[in-house]
Structures are given as structure tokens and as C-alpha cells.
Amino acid sequence: MTAPAATALEPGLAAELRAAVGEAHLLTDPSIVASYETDWTGRFHGRASCVVRPGDTAAVAAVMTAAARAKVTVCVQGGNTGLVGGSVPVDGAVLLSTARLTSLEPVEVAAGQVTAGAGVTLAALQRHVRAAGYDFGVDFAARDSATLGGMAATNAGGERVLRYGTTRAQILGIEAVLADGSVVSRLAGLPKDNTGYDVASLLAGSEGTLGIITRLRLRLVPLLTERAVALVAVDGIAGALTLLQTARNRLPTLEAAELFLADGLALVREKTGLAAPFTAEHPAYLVLECASRTDPTDDLLAALDACDADVLLDATVATDTRGRHTLWAYRESHTEAINAAGVPVKLDVAVPLTALGELVAALPATIAAAAPQARMILFGHINEGNLHVNILNATDRAEAVTDAVLHLVAAHRGSISAEHGVGRAKSRLLHLSRSPQEIAMMRAIRHGLDPDALLNPRVLLDDPPPAEHSPAAANFA
């Protein structure tokens, strides 16, 4: 099924957008626009009337002023690495790409802060701040593509949440363009500023529904050069949780604790050619990373020695760069391997740690009931009870599988979105994680800032498609 073609861009609006971004950055050729209309997973598709690529905040404001005057919807796209359809255009919208918002100011060494454009990739930020002796507190496998604006808009998590928190915790200031084209800018970076509502925190996690983030003032963390990584085989989820507790109690340098299972390892080895990490197969595996200014290897080994032999079945530790990357590859290659095996239904959920074992045990039967031919691959960030539930051979049953898994998660007091956002894929199920009062509050805030719902329609909140706009819509097949 293909989404219907979008209506042509109205000439007057086209002229205003061209004036705002320049001739070279208003893209209307369908063959070029098409490259922006499918998400990274290949599962979500849509139609845009055009793509605009503003180069600074003033250009973004000019685009939004023109769009608001014409009452045309605008969808925002950063690195397009999202997994819930939130970056895919709908309603024949203007697609605003933040790819050119790549300003990177010098690191303020005394404050440990930096101001960066929304289009800067995570990897580019890391290179920039590490050269000044700092690091950034968020990291994940899509670092070469994911952009800071998208990370802030979805409050991205990743592998370091255990130590530093999510993206929201790294934001000290923000600049954004609202739906009417006005600019909100608060980039002083004061750690203490109790003068009312926290605008930066409000925009973080709003998924582009309240404003278009253009620049961010970011908190930096120490650059810790001494690292040790352990790949540990355990007897299952219960053993993984026992090991996690021991590691947290004994290792103040612990930075990451990542979980994957035997079937995920088998798929990774099949698709990447990686060698088996141990001579025997085991039910579950943890990647633990410690980072410090001094070598943390001895402390890591002591923590592993303290674990019961019935829990810790095998382990290997690496301290050199190549060895650490090899151990991490068993975990970070999961997404690549899953995508190589087919188009997955990807669900990002979290439950209290006390419910994690029950959830993992219940998932196979729940998924099989909704899609009998499905193949499930689980991995995730165990410290936060965050599982990435990947379901292959189920795209024709995507809604049924999504409903079944997310209702199961809700029954275990969990969240339907731990770190990827709600997007359009889960907006109709937001009530599973938020009360009617909370949803009403969100709608009120959204309506106050964007009464015509021009920004990222049907993302996060399940708004009906506006009748006065183009009938073109995303295809979530």
C-alpha cells in the first residue's frame, strides 16, 4: 500500500519558503523529496509537499511564520533515526530538515558546557568536546546519524543513563521556534535559575509538538580515559538482575549495563560473522563497562569474583580499545542484525525491575498469540528495566502485536515508551501510560502553543487529521 501523492505546494507559500531558506534548500523534485519520506526502519512512509533545509534559527522562524500564515502543517526531521514514525511527514506537510543547523561553539572549559545546533550529530559533538577534555553523558549505537535536536525532542536515553541520566538531564538551555514563528531563546546555561517554568525541560520529550529546537546548551561530563569492559554470561533474567545489583553496589565507576539473550547473540553472529564469545552457549549476557581516571579493571574483576558461580556462568574482560569494541559489538550489532533479517516491529518499553523477569517470560506467548509466525529478539538497558522488543515476521500484524505487547507492559506497571518517544506509532495507546488528567494537561499545553496543530500532527497526541489540509497521510503498514 502506497500513501497518496501530496498536493502541490501553493506558489505563494513556495516563494516565501524559497526566500527563507534559499533556492538550493527548497526541495520540490519528487525523486529528491522521496528520500525524506521513509523512516530508518523502512516501516513508516509518508508524503511531503516539499523539503526545506534552513541554515539557522532565523530561517526556521521565517519558515514557520509563512506556514502559520498559510495554515500548512510542518513536520520536523533530524537524523531520521527514530523508530516510531515521528519523523515521517503526513498531510502533504512541509518537511523541515534540521540537517544544516550544525553550529558548534567553543567548549566553555570553566563551566563544562557547550552550545550546539540541533543538526549536529552525536558523534560530531563527541569529537568536539573530547578535544577539549570533556565528554557528553549520552551515547548509543546510532551516534553517527542521530542529531542533538532529535535526541532532545525524544529525550533519548542510550547506554549511559545508569550514570548520567537521559538527554533531558544534559540540557541547561534551549532555543526553539514556536508554531507562529516566534523564537524562545534561553542559552545562558545557569545551573540555578528558579524563575518559573523550565522551558528546556518542557520541550525535551515533546517530540516536536511544542516547538522546533534549533540550538541547545549542554552540560558536559569528565572525559574518562581508563575503561574496562566485561561480557558476562548469566543464567537468565534473575541472574542478570543479581549481577546488576552486585555491580552497582561495588562499582562507583559503573557506566553501562546492557542485556541481550541467546537468540539475539545467535542472530548477531549469523549476520556479522562474529566469533562465539564463550565455548558454551548461555541463556543471557550482560555487557558491563566501568570508566574512571585510573584503571578500573581490578575493581571490575573483584565485583565479578563476588558473584555466585550459579549466577555468573562465564566472563571475559577487555581493557584495550580493540578488545572493548569487540565485546560491545555483541550488543551494539543487534539493531544491524535485526534489520538485516527483515523489517521488524520495534517496541521500546520499560517496567520496574521487580517485574522484568515476569515480562520476559510472558512475551513469547503474548506475541505468538498475535502473530504466530513471529520471531522475537530482546535486548536493552537492564538498569532502567528498558527492553527493546524486536518482532520479525510480523509487519502484517503490526498493530495486533503492538497492542498485545503494550497492554502486557501496562499490566506490569510499565511505560509504552522508555526512550524512543511515542511518535505516531503509539499515540493511540498513550492512555496505557498516562492518566486522562495528564493527557488533558498535555493537550492544553499543545493547544496553547499551537492552536492549529501545525507542528508534527498526530505525534505523541492522537489528533485527528485536519480536514482542511491535504488528505495525504503516512502509511504505517
mmCIF file of C-alpha atoms in Angstrom, residues 148-411:
data_model
loop_
_atom_site.group_PDB
_atom_site.id
_atom_site.type_symbol
_atom_site.label_atom_id
_atom_site.label_comp_id
_atom_site.label_asym_id
_atom_site.label_seq_id
_atom_site.Cartn_x
_atom_site.Cartn_y
_atom_site.Cartn_z
ATOM 1 C CA LEU A 148 21.033 16.573 19.035
ATOM 2 C CA GLY A 149 17.675 18.170 18.220
ATOM 3 C CA GLY A 150 16.044 14.810 17.716
ATOM 4 C CA MET A 151 17.702 13.429 20.824
ATOM 5 C CA ALA A 152 16.334 16.323 22.874
ATOM 6 C CA ALA A 153 12.886 16.158 21.276
ATOM 7 C CA THR A 154 12.563 12.469 22.160
ATOM 8 C CA ASN A 155 14.573 12.649 25.404
ATOM 9 C CA ALA A 156 16.865 9.915 24.099
ATOM 10 C CA GLY A 157 18.441 7.533 26.569
ATOM 11 C CA GLY A 158 21.062 5.038 25.462
ATOM 12 C CA GLU A 159 23.825 3.219 27.273
ATOM 13 C CA ARG A 160 24.947 5.767 29.890
ATOM 14 C CA VAL A 161 21.648 6.556 31.609
ATOM 15 C CA LEU A 162 22.800 4.453 34.569
ATOM 16 C CA ARG A 163 25.478 7.058 35.335
ATOM 17 C CA TYR A 164 24.401 10.332 33.733
ATOM 18 C CA GLY A 165 20.664 10.189 33.013
ATOM 19 C CA THR A 166 18.750 10.804 29.783
ATOM 20 C CA THR A 167 19.229 13.652 27.297
ATOM 21 C CA ARG A 168 16.918 15.917 29.311
ATOM 22 C CA ALA A 169 19.381 15.769 32.209
ATOM 23 C CA GLN A 170 22.152 17.140 29.960
ATOM 24 C CA ILE A 171 20.204 20.223 28.775
ATOM 25 C CA LEU A 172 20.906 23.519 30.537
ATOM 26 C CA GLY A 173 19.353 25.789 27.931
ATOM 27 C CA ILE A 174 17.433 25.744 24.697
ATOM 28 C CA GLU A 175 16.472 27.803 21.665
ATOM 29 C CA ALA A 176 13.335 26.919 19.734
ATOM 30 C CA VAL A 177 10.917 28.292 17.167
ATOM 31 C CA LEU A 178 7.236 28.086 18.062
ATOM 32 C CA ALA A 179 4.362 27.353 15.693
ATOM 33 C CA ASP A 180 3.701 31.035 14.980
ATOM 34 C CA GLY A 181 7.337 31.712 14.095
ATOM 35 C CA SER A 182 8.291 33.352 17.374
ATOM 36 C CA VAL A 183 11.628 32.403 18.949
ATOM 37 C CA VAL A 184 12.207 31.302 22.525
ATOM 38 C CA SER A 185 15.892 31.503 23.440
ATOM 39 C CA ARG A 186 17.377 30.662 26.821
ATOM 40 C CA LEU A 187 21.019 29.670 26.443
ATOM 41 C CA ALA A 188 22.787 31.167 29.474
ATOM 42 C CA GLY A 189 23.291 27.702 30.974
ATOM 43 C CA LEU A 190 22.734 28.692 34.594
ATOM 44 C CA PRO A 191 22.586 25.551 36.757
ATOM 45 C CA LYS A 192 20.477 27.501 39.262
ATOM 46 C CA ASP A 193 17.636 29.560 37.775
ATOM 47 C CA ASN A 194 14.330 29.318 39.647
ATOM 48 C CA THR A 195 12.309 31.835 37.670
ATOM 49 C CA GLY A 196 9.294 29.811 36.673
ATOM 50 C CA TYR A 197 8.555 27.013 34.265
ATOM 51 C CA ASP A 198 11.537 25.081 32.897
ATOM 52 C CA VAL A 199 11.153 25.696 29.174
ATOM 53 C CA ALA A 200 14.059 23.438 28.219
ATOM 54 C CA SER A 201 12.660 20.512 30.194
ATOM 55 C CA LEU A 202 9.198 21.066 28.703
ATOM 56 C CA LEU A 203 10.484 20.984 25.124
ATOM 57 C CA ALA A 204 12.671 17.948 25.816
ATOM 58 C CA GLY A 205 10.487 14.923 25.159
ATOM 59 C CA SER A 206 7.755 16.918 23.422
ATOM 60 C CA GLU A 207 8.631 15.286 20.060
ATOM 61 C CA GLY A 208 8.406 18.493 18.059
ATOM 62 C CA THR A 209 4.795 19.200 19.029
ATOM 63 C CA LEU A 210 5.522 22.398 21.002
ATOM 64 C CA GLY A 211 8.350 23.939 19.001
ATOM 65 C CA ILE A 212 11.289 23.258 16.707
ATOM 66 C CA ILE A 213 14.504 23.024 18.702
ATOM 67 C CA THR A 214 17.300 24.891 16.902
ATOM 68 C CA ARG A 215 20.121 25.173 19.479
ATOM 69 C CA LEU A 216 20.972 23.557 22.810
ATOM 70 C CA ARG A 217 23.128 24.491 25.772
ATOM 71 C CA LEU A 218 24.564 21.212 27.030
ATOM 72 C CA ARG A 219 26.116 20.041 30.267
ATOM 73 C CA LEU A 220 29.350 18.107 29.744
ATOM 74 C CA VAL A 221 30.908 15.357 31.866
ATOM 75 C CA PRO A 222 34.535 14.452 32.581
ATOM 76 C CA LEU A 223 36.445 12.653 29.852
ATOM 77 C CA LEU A 224 37.280 9.336 31.489
ATOM 78 C CA THR A 225 40.069 7.661 29.564
ATOM 79 C CA GLU A 226 40.572 4.484 31.576
ATOM 80 C CA ARG A 227 37.959 1.876 30.767
ATOM 81 C CA ALA A 228 37.279 -1.811 31.295
ATOM 82 C CA VAL A 229 34.513 -3.855 29.683
ATOM 83 C CA ALA A 230 33.209 -7.246 30.769
ATOM 84 C CA LEU A 231 31.000 -9.590 28.797
ATOM 85 C CA VAL A 232 29.322 -11.876 31.315
ATOM 86 C CA ALA A 233 27.185 -14.956 30.737
ATOM 87 C CA VAL A 234 24.405 -15.476 33.290
ATOM 88 C CA ASP A 235 21.650 -17.992 33.967
ATOM 89 C CA GLY A 236 18.765 -15.773 32.825
ATOM 90 C CA ILE A 237 16.969 -12.573 33.813
ATOM 91 C CA ALA A 238 17.094 -13.379 37.526
ATOM 92 C CA GLY A 239 20.840 -13.907 37.321
ATOM 93 C CA ALA A 240 21.289 -10.721 35.290
ATOM 94 C CA LEU A 241 19.447 -8.721 37.965
ATOM 95 C CA THR A 242 21.515 -10.294 40.736
ATOM 96 C CA LEU A 243 24.724 -9.427 38.907
ATOM 97 C CA LEU A 244 23.463 -5.884 38.256
ATOM 98 C CA GLN A 245 22.822 -5.344 41.955
ATOM 99 C CA THR A 246 26.313 -6.573 42.840
ATOM 100 C CA ALA A 247 27.901 -4.349 40.178
ATOM 101 C CA ARG A 248 26.004 -1.246 41.271
ATOM 102 C CA ASN A 249 26.890 -1.793 44.914
ATOM 103 C CA ARG A 250 30.582 -2.445 44.322
ATOM 104 C CA LEU A 251 31.388 -0.271 41.291
ATOM 105 C CA PRO A 252 31.009 3.504 41.601
ATOM 106 C CA THR A 253 32.713 3.657 38.192
ATOM 107 C CA LEU A 254 29.946 1.600 36.502
ATOM 108 C CA GLU A 255 28.773 3.402 33.373
ATOM 109 C CA ALA A 256 26.758 0.851 31.393
ATOM 110 C CA ALA A 257 24.907 -2.418 31.959
ATOM 111 C CA GLU A 258 23.440 -3.901 28.781
ATOM 112 C CA LEU A 259 21.388 -7.074 28.384
ATOM 113 C CA PHE A 260 20.908 -9.470 25.482
ATOM 114 C CA LEU A 261 19.796 -13.079 25.188
ATOM 115 C CA ALA A 262 20.980 -16.253 23.477
ATOM 116 C CA ASP A 263 18.770 -15.922 20.382
ATOM 117 C CA GLY A 264 19.943 -12.344 19.854
ATOM 118 C CA LEU A 265 23.562 -13.426 20.049
ATOM 119 C CA ALA A 266 22.890 -16.178 17.512
ATOM 120 C CA LEU A 267 21.356 -13.675 15.079
ATOM 121 C CA VAL A 268 24.234 -11.215 15.555
ATOM 122 C CA ARG A 269 26.787 -13.943 14.872
ATOM 123 C CA GLU A 270 24.847 -15.100 11.808
ATOM 124 C CA LYS A 271 24.667 -11.608 10.273
ATOM 125 C CA THR A 272 28.065 -10.203 11.307
ATOM 126 C CA GLY A 273 30.369 -13.225 11.415
ATOM 127 C CA LEU A 274 31.487 -12.512 14.977
ATOM 128 C CA ALA A 275 33.055 -15.461 16.750
ATOM 129 C CA ALA A 276 31.361 -17.103 19.728
ATOM 130 C CA PRO A 277 32.372 -15.234 22.901
ATOM 131 C CA PHE A 278 32.462 -18.409 25.007
ATOM 132 C CA THR A 279 32.899 -22.107 24.313
ATOM 133 C CA ALA A 280 29.376 -22.870 25.556
ATOM 134 C CA GLU A 281 26.024 -21.159 24.903
ATOM 135 C CA HIS A 282 24.239 -19.468 27.791
ATOM 136 C CA PRO A 283 20.725 -18.093 28.402
ATOM 137 C CA ALA A 284 21.602 -14.410 28.838
ATOM 138 C CA TYR A 285 24.504 -11.980 28.688
ATOM 139 C CA LEU A 286 25.460 -8.631 30.212
ATOM 140 C CA VAL A 287 27.933 -6.070 28.943
ATOM 141 C CA LEU A 288 29.316 -4.039 31.850
ATOM 142 C CA GLU A 289 31.539 -1.004 31.329
ATOM 143 C CA CYS A 290 33.449 0.909 34.002
ATOM 144 C CA ALA A 291 35.151 4.234 33.366
ATOM 145 C CA SER A 292 37.460 6.272 35.552
ATOM 146 C CA ARG A 293 40.615 8.407 35.556
ATOM 147 C CA THR A 294 42.506 5.373 36.858
ATOM 148 C CA ASP A 295 42.325 1.793 35.636
ATOM 149 C CA PRO A 296 39.060 0.225 36.940
ATOM 150 C CA THR A 297 39.950 -3.338 35.887
ATOM 151 C CA ASP A 298 40.811 -4.685 39.333
ATOM 152 C CA ASP A 299 37.575 -3.346 40.826
ATOM 153 C CA LEU A 300 35.572 -4.872 37.986
ATOM 154 C CA LEU A 301 37.255 -8.250 38.424
ATOM 155 C CA ALA A 302 36.655 -8.134 42.175
ATOM 156 C CA ALA A 303 32.967 -7.431 41.625
ATOM 157 C CA LEU A 304 32.705 -10.394 39.254
ATOM 158 C CA ASP A 305 34.529 -12.619 41.744
ATOM 159 C CA ALA A 306 31.930 -11.676 44.347
ATOM 160 C CA CYS A 307 29.113 -13.157 42.263
ATOM 161 C CA ASP A 308 27.747 -16.613 42.935
ATOM 162 C CA ALA A 309 29.062 -19.219 40.485
ATOM 163 C CA ASP A 310 25.500 -20.403 39.888
ATOM 164 C CA VAL A 311 24.666 -16.936 38.574
ATOM 165 C CA LEU A 312 27.828 -15.956 36.711
ATOM 166 C CA LEU A 313 28.464 -18.774 34.247
ATOM 167 C CA ASP A 314 31.389 -17.279 32.329
ATOM 168 C CA ALA A 315 33.060 -13.917 31.768
ATOM 169 C CA THR A 316 35.723 -12.155 29.768
ATOM 170 C CA VAL A 317 37.211 -8.709 30.394
ATOM 171 C CA ALA A 318 38.927 -6.317 27.974
ATOM 172 C CA THR A 319 40.773 -3.078 28.686
ATOM 173 C CA ASP A 320 42.390 -2.263 25.322
ATOM 174 C CA THR A 321 40.380 -0.309 22.763
ATOM 175 C CA ARG A 322 40.070 -3.131 20.244
ATOM 176 C CA GLY A 323 39.034 -5.668 22.854
ATOM 177 C CA ARG A 324 36.420 -3.341 24.343
ATOM 178 C CA HIS A 325 34.932 -2.640 20.924
ATOM 179 C CA THR A 326 34.766 -6.365 20.183
ATOM 180 C CA LEU A 327 32.834 -7.067 23.384
ATOM 181 C CA TRP A 328 30.486 -4.141 22.757
ATOM 182 C CA ALA A 329 29.869 -5.381 19.199
ATOM 183 C CA TYR A 330 27.891 -8.353 20.528
ATOM 184 C CA ARG A 331 25.372 -5.870 21.959
ATOM 185 C CA GLU A 332 25.560 -2.931 19.560
ATOM 186 C CA SER A 333 25.272 -5.103 16.435
ATOM 187 C CA HIS A 334 21.798 -6.243 17.438
ATOM 188 C CA THR A 335 19.961 -3.484 15.557
ATOM 189 C CA GLU A 336 22.023 -4.016 12.396
ATOM 190 C CA ALA A 337 21.496 -7.793 12.543
ATOM 191 C CA ILE A 338 17.752 -7.491 13.140
ATOM 192 C CA ASN A 339 17.335 -5.113 10.199
ATOM 193 C CA ALA A 340 19.353 -7.476 8.008
ATOM 194 C CA ALA A 341 16.911 -10.255 8.894
ATOM 195 C CA GLY A 342 13.799 -8.299 7.871
ATOM 196 C CA VAL A 343 11.615 -5.300 8.693
ATOM 197 C CA PRO A 344 10.899 -5.523 12.422
ATOM 198 C CA VAL A 345 8.117 -4.211 14.581
ATOM 199 C CA LYS A 346 10.246 -2.368 17.149
ATOM 200 C CA LEU A 347 8.818 -1.655 20.585
ATOM 201 C CA ASP A 348 10.707 0.212 23.290
ATOM 202 C CA VAL A 349 9.292 -0.424 26.752
ATOM 203 C CA ALA A 350 10.238 -0.280 30.422
ATOM 204 C CA VAL A 351 8.938 -1.945 33.559
ATOM 205 C CA PRO A 352 10.016 -1.877 37.207
ATOM 206 C CA LEU A 353 12.957 -4.215 37.748
ATOM 207 C CA THR A 354 10.797 -6.353 40.026
ATOM 208 C CA ALA A 355 8.564 -7.092 37.022
ATOM 209 C CA LEU A 356 11.264 -7.592 34.389
ATOM 210 C CA GLY A 357 11.523 -11.378 34.741
ATOM 211 C CA GLU A 358 7.748 -11.812 34.544
ATOM 212 C CA LEU A 359 7.550 -9.614 31.448
ATOM 213 C CA VAL A 360 10.290 -11.503 29.615
ATOM 214 C CA ALA A 361 8.658 -14.834 30.493
ATOM 215 C CA ALA A 362 5.240 -13.679 29.252
ATOM 216 C CA LEU A 363 6.342 -12.042 25.999
ATOM 217 C CA PRO A 364 6.772 -15.153 23.783
ATOM 218 C CA ALA A 365 3.227 -16.423 24.303
ATOM 219 C CA THR A 366 1.765 -12.920 24.035
ATOM 220 C CA ILE A 367 3.486 -12.277 20.724
ATOM 221 C CA ALA A 368 2.715 -15.746 19.345
ATOM 222 C CA ALA A 369 -0.994 -15.224 20.037
ATOM 223 C CA ALA A 370 -0.966 -12.025 17.970
ATOM 224 C CA ALA A 371 1.417 -13.214 15.221
ATOM 225 C CA PRO A 372 2.066 -16.983 15.180
ATOM 226 C CA GLN A 373 4.988 -16.785 12.739
ATOM 227 C CA ALA A 374 6.774 -14.010 14.623
ATOM 228 C CA ARG A 375 10.361 -14.176 15.827
ATOM 229 C CA MET A 376 11.235 -12.123 18.914
ATOM 230 C CA ILE A 377 14.657 -10.649 19.700
ATOM 231 C CA LEU A 378 15.123 -8.838 23.023
ATOM 232 C CA PHE A 379 17.914 -6.590 24.230
ATOM 233 C CA GLY A 380 18.127 -3.459 26.307
ATOM 234 C CA HIS A 381 19.341 -1.327 29.171
ATOM 235 C CA ILE A 382 18.770 -3.530 32.196
ATOM 236 C CA ASN A 383 19.425 -0.924 34.893
ATOM 237 C CA GLU A 384 16.342 1.024 33.783
ATOM 238 C CA GLY A 385 14.209 -2.054 33.113
ATOM 239 C CA ASN A 386 14.242 -0.927 29.467
ATOM 240 C CA LEU A 387 13.726 -3.631 26.841
ATOM 241 C CA HIS A 388 13.821 -3.234 23.073
ATOM 242 C CA VAL A 389 11.296 -5.772 21.831
ATOM 243 C CA ASN A 390 12.012 -6.544 18.165
ATOM 244 C CA ILE A 391 9.492 -8.721 16.350
ATOM 245 C CA LEU A 392 10.344 -10.130 12.926
ATOM 246 C CA ASN A 393 7.878 -11.736 10.500
ATOM 247 C CA ALA A 394 5.053 -9.630 11.896
ATOM 248 C CA THR A 395 4.704 -6.460 9.806
ATOM 249 C CA ASP A 396 1.329 -7.668 8.512
ATOM 250 C CA ARG A 397 0.216 -7.990 12.135
ATOM 251 C CA ALA A 398 1.998 -4.888 13.419
ATOM 252 C CA GLU A 399 -0.971 -3.281 15.165
ATOM 253 C CA ALA A 400 -2.086 -6.530 16.793
ATOM 254 C CA VAL A 401 1.441 -7.248 18.052
ATOM 255 C CA THR A 402 1.888 -3.670 19.260
ATOM 256 C CA ASP A 403 -1.433 -3.738 21.121
ATOM 257 C CA ALA A 404 -0.669 -7.082 22.754
ATOM 258 C CA VAL A 405 2.839 -6.192 23.910
ATOM 259 C CA LEU A 406 1.984 -2.707 25.161
ATOM 260 C CA HIS A 407 -1.069 -3.913 27.078
ATOM 261 C CA LEU A 408 1.141 -6.572 28.684
ATOM 262 C CA VAL A 409 3.674 -3.891 29.632
ATOM 263 C CA ALA A 410 0.931 -1.693 31.097
ATOM 264 C CA ALA A 411 -0.304 -4.643 33.152
#
